[in-house]
Coordinates of C-alpha atoms in Angstrom, one line a residue:
M1 CA 5.3 1.8 90.8
H2 CA 7.0 -0.8 88.8
G3 CA 7.2 -4.6 88.4
T4 CA 10.7 -5.5 86.9
G5 CA 11.0 -2.1 85.6
N6 CA 7.6 -2.0 83.8
D7 CA 6.5 1.3 85.3
F8 CA 3.0 2.6 85.8
V9 CA 1.3 5.7 87.0
V10 CA -1.2 4.2 89.4
I11 CA -4.2 6.7 90.1
D12 CA -6.5 6.3 93.1
C13 CA -10.0 7.0 91.8
L14 CA -11.8 5.1 94.6
S15 CA -13.1 8.4 96.3
A16 CA -13.3 10.6 93.2
E17 CA -14.5 8.5 90.3
A18 CA -15.1 11.6 88.3
I19 CA -11.2 12.1 87.7
A20 CA -11.0 8.8 85.9
D21 CA -12.1 10.1 82.5
E22 CA -10.0 13.2 82.7
A23 CA -6.9 11.1 83.7
A24 CA -7.6 8.7 80.7
S25 CA -7.8 11.6 78.3
R26 CA -4.3 12.8 79.7
A27 CA -2.5 9.3 79.4
S28 CA -0.1 10.5 76.9
E29 CA 0.8 13.6 78.9
L30 CA 1.1 11.7 82.3
C31 CA 3.2 8.9 80.5
N32 CA 5.7 11.5 79.0
R33 CA 9.1 11.1 80.7
H34 CA 10.1 14.6 79.8
F35 CA 7.1 16.8 80.4
G36 CA 4.9 14.5 82.6
I37 CA 5.4 12.0 85.3
G38 CA 6.7 9.2 83.1
G39 CA 5.6 5.6 82.7
D40 CA 4.8 2.6 80.4
G41 CA 1.1 3.3 81.1
I42 CA -1.4 4.6 83.6
I43 CA -3.7 2.4 85.8
L44 CA -6.9 3.8 87.1
V45 CA -8.3 2.0 90.2
L46 CA -11.9 2.4 90.7
P47 CA -14.6 0.9 93.1
G48 CA -16.0 -2.5 92.0
K49 CA -19.5 -3.8 92.1
D50 CA -19.0 -7.5 92.8
T51 CA -15.4 -7.0 93.7
A52 CA -13.5 -4.7 95.8
F53 CA -11.8 -2.9 92.9
Q54 CA -11.8 -2.6 89.2
M55 CA -9.1 -1.1 86.9
R56 CA -8.8 0.5 83.7
M57 CA -5.4 0.7 82.0
Y58 CA -4.1 3.0 79.2
N59 CA -0.9 2.8 77.1
P60 CA 1.4 5.8 76.5
D61 CA -0.3 6.4 73.0
G62 CA -3.5 7.0 74.8
S63 CA -5.1 3.5 73.7
E64 CA -7.0 1.6 76.3
A65 CA -5.5 -1.9 77.2
E66 CA -7.3 -5.1 77.8
M67 CA -7.0 -4.9 81.5
W68 CA -4.5 -7.7 82.1
R69 CA -7.4 -9.8 83.4
Q70 CA -7.5 -7.3 86.3
R71 CA -4.7 -9.1 88.2
H72 CA -1.8 -6.7 88.0
P73 CA 0.4 -7.2 91.1
L74 CA 1.2 -3.6 91.6
L75 CA -2.5 -3.2 92.7
R76 CA -2.1 -5.7 95.4
Q77 CA 0.7 -3.6 96.9
V78 CA -1.1 -0.2 96.5
F79 CA -4.4 -1.5 98.0
G80 CA -3.3 -4.5 100.0
R81 CA -3.4 -2.5 103.3
Q82 CA -7.2 -2.7 102.9
R83 CA -7.0 -6.4 103.3
S84 CA -9.0 -7.3 100.3
Y85 CA -7.3 -9.5 97.8
E86 CA -10.3 -10.1 95.5
W87 CA -9.8 -8.4 92.2
G88 CA -12.1 -8.1 89.1
S89 CA -13.9 -5.9 86.8
E90 CA -17.3 -5.2 85.4
R91 CA -15.8 -4.2 82.3
S92 CA -15.5 -6.5 79.5
C93 CA -12.1 -7.6 77.9
G94 CA -12.8 -8.4 74.2
N95 CA -16.1 -10.1 74.4
R96 CA -15.4 -12.0 77.6
R97 CA -16.5 -10.9 81.0
R98 CA -14.0 -11.2 83.9
G99 CA -14.8 -12.6 87.3
P100 CA -12.7 -12.0 90.5
C101 CA -9.2 -13.1 90.9
R102 CA -8.5 -15.8 93.3
K103 CA -6.8 -15.2 96.6
M104 CA -3.2 -16.0 96.5
P105 CA -1.1 -17.0 99.4
S106 CA 2.3 -15.2 98.6
W107 CA 2.4 -11.8 100.2
D108 CA 6.0 -11.1 101.4
L109 CA 6.4 -7.6 102.6
M110 CA 9.8 -6.3 102.1
G111 CA 9.6 -2.5 103.0
R112 CA 8.2 -0.8 99.9
S113 CA 8.9 -3.8 97.7
Q114 CA 6.9 -6.9 97.7
S115 CA 7.2 -10.3 96.0
V116 CA 3.6 -11.2 94.6
R117 CA 2.3 -14.4 93.2
V118 CA -0.4 -13.9 90.8
D119 CA -2.9 -16.1 89.1
M120 CA -2.9 -14.8 85.6
G121 CA -5.7 -17.3 84.4
E122 CA -5.7 -19.7 81.6
P123 CA -3.8 -18.9 78.3
V124 CA -6.1 -18.5 75.2
L125 CA -5.0 -20.2 72.0
E126 CA -7.8 -20.0 69.7
P127 CA -7.0 -17.6 66.7
S128 CA -10.3 -15.8 66.9
R129 CA -9.8 -15.0 70.5
V130 CA -6.3 -13.9 70.3
P131 CA -7.4 -12.3 68.0
T132 CA -5.6 -13.1 64.7
T133 CA -6.2 -14.2 61.1
L134 CA -2.8 -16.1 61.0
G135 CA -2.9 -19.9 60.7
S136 CA -6.0 -22.0 59.5
G137 CA -8.9 -23.3 61.4
S138 CA -9.6 -23.0 65.1
G139 CA -6.5 -24.8 66.2
P140 CA -3.7 -23.1 68.1
V141 CA -1.1 -21.1 66.1
I142 CA 2.3 -22.7 66.9
D143 CA 5.5 -22.0 65.0
E144 CA 3.7 -20.4 62.1
P145 CA 5.7 -18.5 59.4
L146 CA 5.0 -14.8 58.8
T147 CA 6.8 -12.5 56.6
V148 CA 7.8 -9.3 58.3
G149 CA 9.5 -6.6 56.3
D150 CA 12.3 -8.4 54.4
R151 CA 12.5 -11.6 56.7
T152 CA 10.3 -14.4 57.6
L153 CA 9.8 -15.3 61.3
R154 CA 7.8 -18.1 63.0
F155 CA 5.4 -17.1 65.6
T156 CA 3.3 -18.8 68.4
L157 CA 0.3 -16.9 69.3
V158 CA -1.1 -16.6 72.9
S159 CA -3.6 -14.3 74.6
M160 CA -3.3 -13.7 78.2
G161 CA -6.3 -11.3 78.1
N162 CA -4.2 -9.3 75.6
P163 CA -2.7 -10.6 72.4
H164 CA 1.0 -11.9 72.1
A165 CA 3.1 -13.0 69.1
V166 CA 6.1 -14.9 70.3
T167 CA 9.1 -15.7 68.2
F168 CA 12.4 -17.5 69.2
V169 CA 15.7 -16.0 68.1
E170 CA 19.4 -17.1 68.7
N171 CA 20.6 -13.8 70.2
V172 CA 17.9 -11.7 71.7
R173 CA 20.4 -9.0 72.9
D174 CA 21.4 -8.2 69.2
F175 CA 18.2 -8.7 67.6
P176 CA 16.6 -5.7 65.8
V177 CA 13.5 -5.3 68.1
H178 CA 13.0 -1.6 67.3
E179 CA 12.9 -2.5 63.6
I180 CA 10.8 -5.7 63.6
G181 CA 8.6 -4.8 66.7
P182 CA 6.6 -2.1 65.0
L183 CA 6.1 -4.2 61.8
V184 CA 4.6 -7.1 63.8
E185 CA 2.5 -4.9 66.2
K186 CA 0.6 -3.4 63.1
H187 CA 0.7 -6.5 60.8
P188 CA -2.7 -6.9 59.0
V189 CA -3.1 -10.5 60.6
F190 CA -3.5 -8.8 64.1
P191 CA -6.7 -6.9 63.9
R192 CA -6.2 -5.3 67.4
R193 CA -2.4 -5.0 66.9
T194 CA -0.2 -7.3 69.1
N195 CA 2.6 -7.3 71.7
T196 CA 5.6 -9.0 70.4
E197 CA 8.0 -11.2 72.3
F198 CA 11.4 -12.1 71.3
I199 CA 12.8 -15.2 73.1
E200 CA 16.2 -16.8 73.4
V201 CA 15.9 -20.2 75.1
L202 CA 19.0 -20.9 77.5
N203 CA 17.8 -24.3 78.6
D204 CA 14.7 -26.3 79.6
H205 CA 13.8 -23.9 82.5
E206 CA 15.3 -20.6 81.6
I207 CA 14.7 -17.9 78.8
N208 CA 15.9 -14.6 77.9
F209 CA 13.3 -12.0 76.9
R210 CA 12.7 -8.8 75.1
V211 CA 9.4 -7.3 74.3
W212 CA 7.8 -4.6 71.9
E213 CA 4.6 -3.6 73.6
R214 CA 1.6 -2.6 71.5
G215 CA 1.2 1.3 72.1
A216 CA 4.4 1.7 74.3
A217 CA 7.3 0.4 72.2
E218 CA 10.1 -1.6 73.9
T219 CA 9.7 -1.9 77.8
L220 CA 11.9 -3.4 80.4
A221 CA 9.2 -5.9 81.2
C222 CA 5.8 -7.3 80.6
G223 CA 4.0 -9.7 82.9
T224 CA 1.4 -11.0 80.4
G225 CA 4.3 -11.3 77.8
A226 CA 6.3 -13.3 80.1
C227 CA 3.4 -15.5 80.8
A228 CA 2.7 -15.9 77.1
S229 CA 6.5 -16.7 76.3
A230 CA 6.5 -19.4 78.8
V231 CA 3.4 -21.0 77.3
A232 CA 4.8 -20.7 73.9
A233 CA 8.2 -22.2 74.8
A234 CA 6.4 -25.1 76.4
L235 CA 4.0 -25.5 73.4
N236 CA 7.1 -25.6 71.1
K237 CA 8.7 -28.2 73.5
R238 CA 11.6 -25.9 74.0
T239 CA 11.2 -25.7 77.8
G240 CA 9.2 -27.3 80.6
R241 CA 6.0 -25.7 82.1
Q242 CA 8.0 -23.9 84.8
V243 CA 10.3 -21.2 83.5
L244 CA 12.5 -18.4 84.9
V245 CA 12.2 -15.5 82.5
H246 CA 15.1 -13.1 82.3
L247 CA 13.8 -9.7 81.3
P248 CA 15.9 -6.4 81.0
G249 CA 14.2 -5.1 84.3
G250 CA 14.6 -8.3 86.2
D251 CA 13.4 -11.9 86.6
L252 CA 9.9 -13.4 86.8
D253 CA 9.0 -17.1 87.8
I254 CA 6.3 -18.5 85.5
D255 CA 4.5 -21.7 86.2
W256 CA 2.0 -23.0 83.7
S257 CA 0.1 -25.5 86.0
E258 CA -0.8 -28.9 84.7
V259 CA -3.4 -29.2 87.5
D260 CA -5.7 -26.2 86.5
N261 CA -4.2 -24.9 83.2
H262 CA -3.8 -21.5 84.9
V263 CA -0.5 -19.5 84.6
Y264 CA 1.0 -18.3 87.9
M265 CA 3.5 -15.4 87.8
T266 CA 5.9 -14.6 90.8
G267 CA 7.7 -11.2 90.8
P268 CA 8.2 -7.8 92.5
A269 CA 5.9 -5.0 93.0
V270 CA 7.8 -1.8 93.9
E271 CA 6.5 1.6 95.0
V272 CA 8.8 4.3 93.7
F273 CA 7.0 7.5 95.0
E274 CA 3.7 9.1 95.8
G275 CA 2.7 12.6 94.6
E276 CA 0.0 14.9 93.2
I277 CA -0.4 16.6 89.9

């Protein structure tokens, strides 16, 4: 399945939980686009305790991701036929325990593709919870300089359940993402590494976007990254709180609500094929 080109091998472990550990150990093999299925990661869907489902997610390098707040839109399409829209996890993300996701009203069936609106929760701005050692004190890290290789870039840091470092550039298409991305990902100020977003602001409600994902290299899209970028753009007063994000794989609508401080993401969830391995 994919959302705006960010593709995943989604594995149903609901009736056979024992395969989850084996699948996790084979994440690199399954994600290999030449010798495996191919994907930007794998998602294991397991039975929940207080919720209908829980998920575990692994990057192509085999590292486990911080679960995306258990709200990935692709899961809504795969298991929506069971008519349960409450997601959650008994697993922790950092030191924070996640509760169930809210029921969301947007559920537009379009054959094998759906447009899904997802509550991504509140952005985390405290440096220790991103986590990062960049900046000073407990206040948010906004437009903070960081030397990367032979250049100094300015970053705004946001966690959407996983860490994001957002920097603004004039021409994102020509920016050396493959050179700078790995350096930022593994910079010492990010103890758990970081995803890095390179943003070109078009106007007060549109941005162009490229991302270097931790453990996955450059991908066509990143939902949490789009949300973090919209928050960062608003914090820097470069856009409003409602932003259309143009990713290499398609567009996502992001709304950072002033009512409840939650970030809402609307975009596609597409089933590509089903199979066995």
